[in-house]
């Protein structure tokens, strides 16, 4: 095919040929055109475009994000993007790079729409997740989209430890689903959890609430423990479902590797919730046989909170001594009353088995030393004694006055005979 070295705008014959060919319309820059490979080398690929125009792909435009342009040979059908309608040789400059990008993103959008599960290779890791290669496009697999088995349950959330944990997945292949594609933002998000949940849904369907399972603790967190059972199924035992007594840290009761029995108490989609305590009798059920309001008991202080002391009466029963029940006077510092590990005597002031609550009191053990006056400063008895003391001196004073009068009277009587004697003389 002869090469056209002139612009199509100045070549009436070429324009007539284009207009007469009903199967070919002159493309615009940015359009994707189809053609047949005439020849291919490492440096360039020539393409016949519908027998009307020759296009050429060269240099950096040979590199693409699709795999189909790797090993081209004459006769292969290809697509390319127009980057210039006519170059210095009269050929149409084309690009596999842009066409490949478009095909790659179209492929990714189709994957997301179809929800197909694909295998991807992990190429790198950072503190937020993993880099995954989908075809020639690099996507991101966030930590939150990992399956429970691969989730980095690092105590304290240390980011360096999380990164160290994630690096072990580099060069491994994982099953994922494409969940977000944005070509303009050059964003591709994949999810291992979404792919796992599809498989999990089928497996979960054979279980129901109330079923008993046997499994192994695979991870322990602040909020509970994860259990693996029945060939890679996983359930969560919340901290409140591990035991009947109050638990501050699940690690105090269970540890990784423990073999346990539990009951399924809820199923939400692919999430299974378990309970260990359901398989044990509720110790609060027959609490009245053990404790009664008014009993004096000894308890071990487990924890001090701003609102009071948590006290262990026995392995299963814990009570609360509210801060208002610790002393007659306002308590500014609980450590002045008790600290964890102390054993103290308490009085039971309330029992609510249905709510698993038991109230304790320290101040109820103390009896007042004497009856107080209204001003709460001195005993009434003492005041009465002092009143009596004041009264006695007054009575003594009256008697003394009477005695004095008598003495004066007697004195007058004694004076009279003396006067009479003087007159006789």
Coordinates of C-alpha atoms in Angstrom, one line a residue, residues 23 25 53 63 85 121 145 158 193 262 333 345 347 351 373:
X23 CA -16.9 0.3 6.1
X25 CA -14.8 6.2 9.1
X53 CA -4.6 3.4 6.3
X63 CA 4.4 -1.0 26.3
X85 CA -3.8 11.1 12.6
X121 CA 0.0 -12.5 43.4
X145 CA -10.3 -7.0 53.7
X158 CA 1.9 -1.9 66.9
X193 CA -12.7 -11.4 52.7
X262 CA -19.1 -23.9 72.5
X333 CA -9.2 7.9 96.9
X345 CA -15.3 -8.4 104.9
X347 CA -22.2 -7.2 104.1
X351 CA -29.1 -9.7 95.2
X373 CA -27.0 14.9 119.4

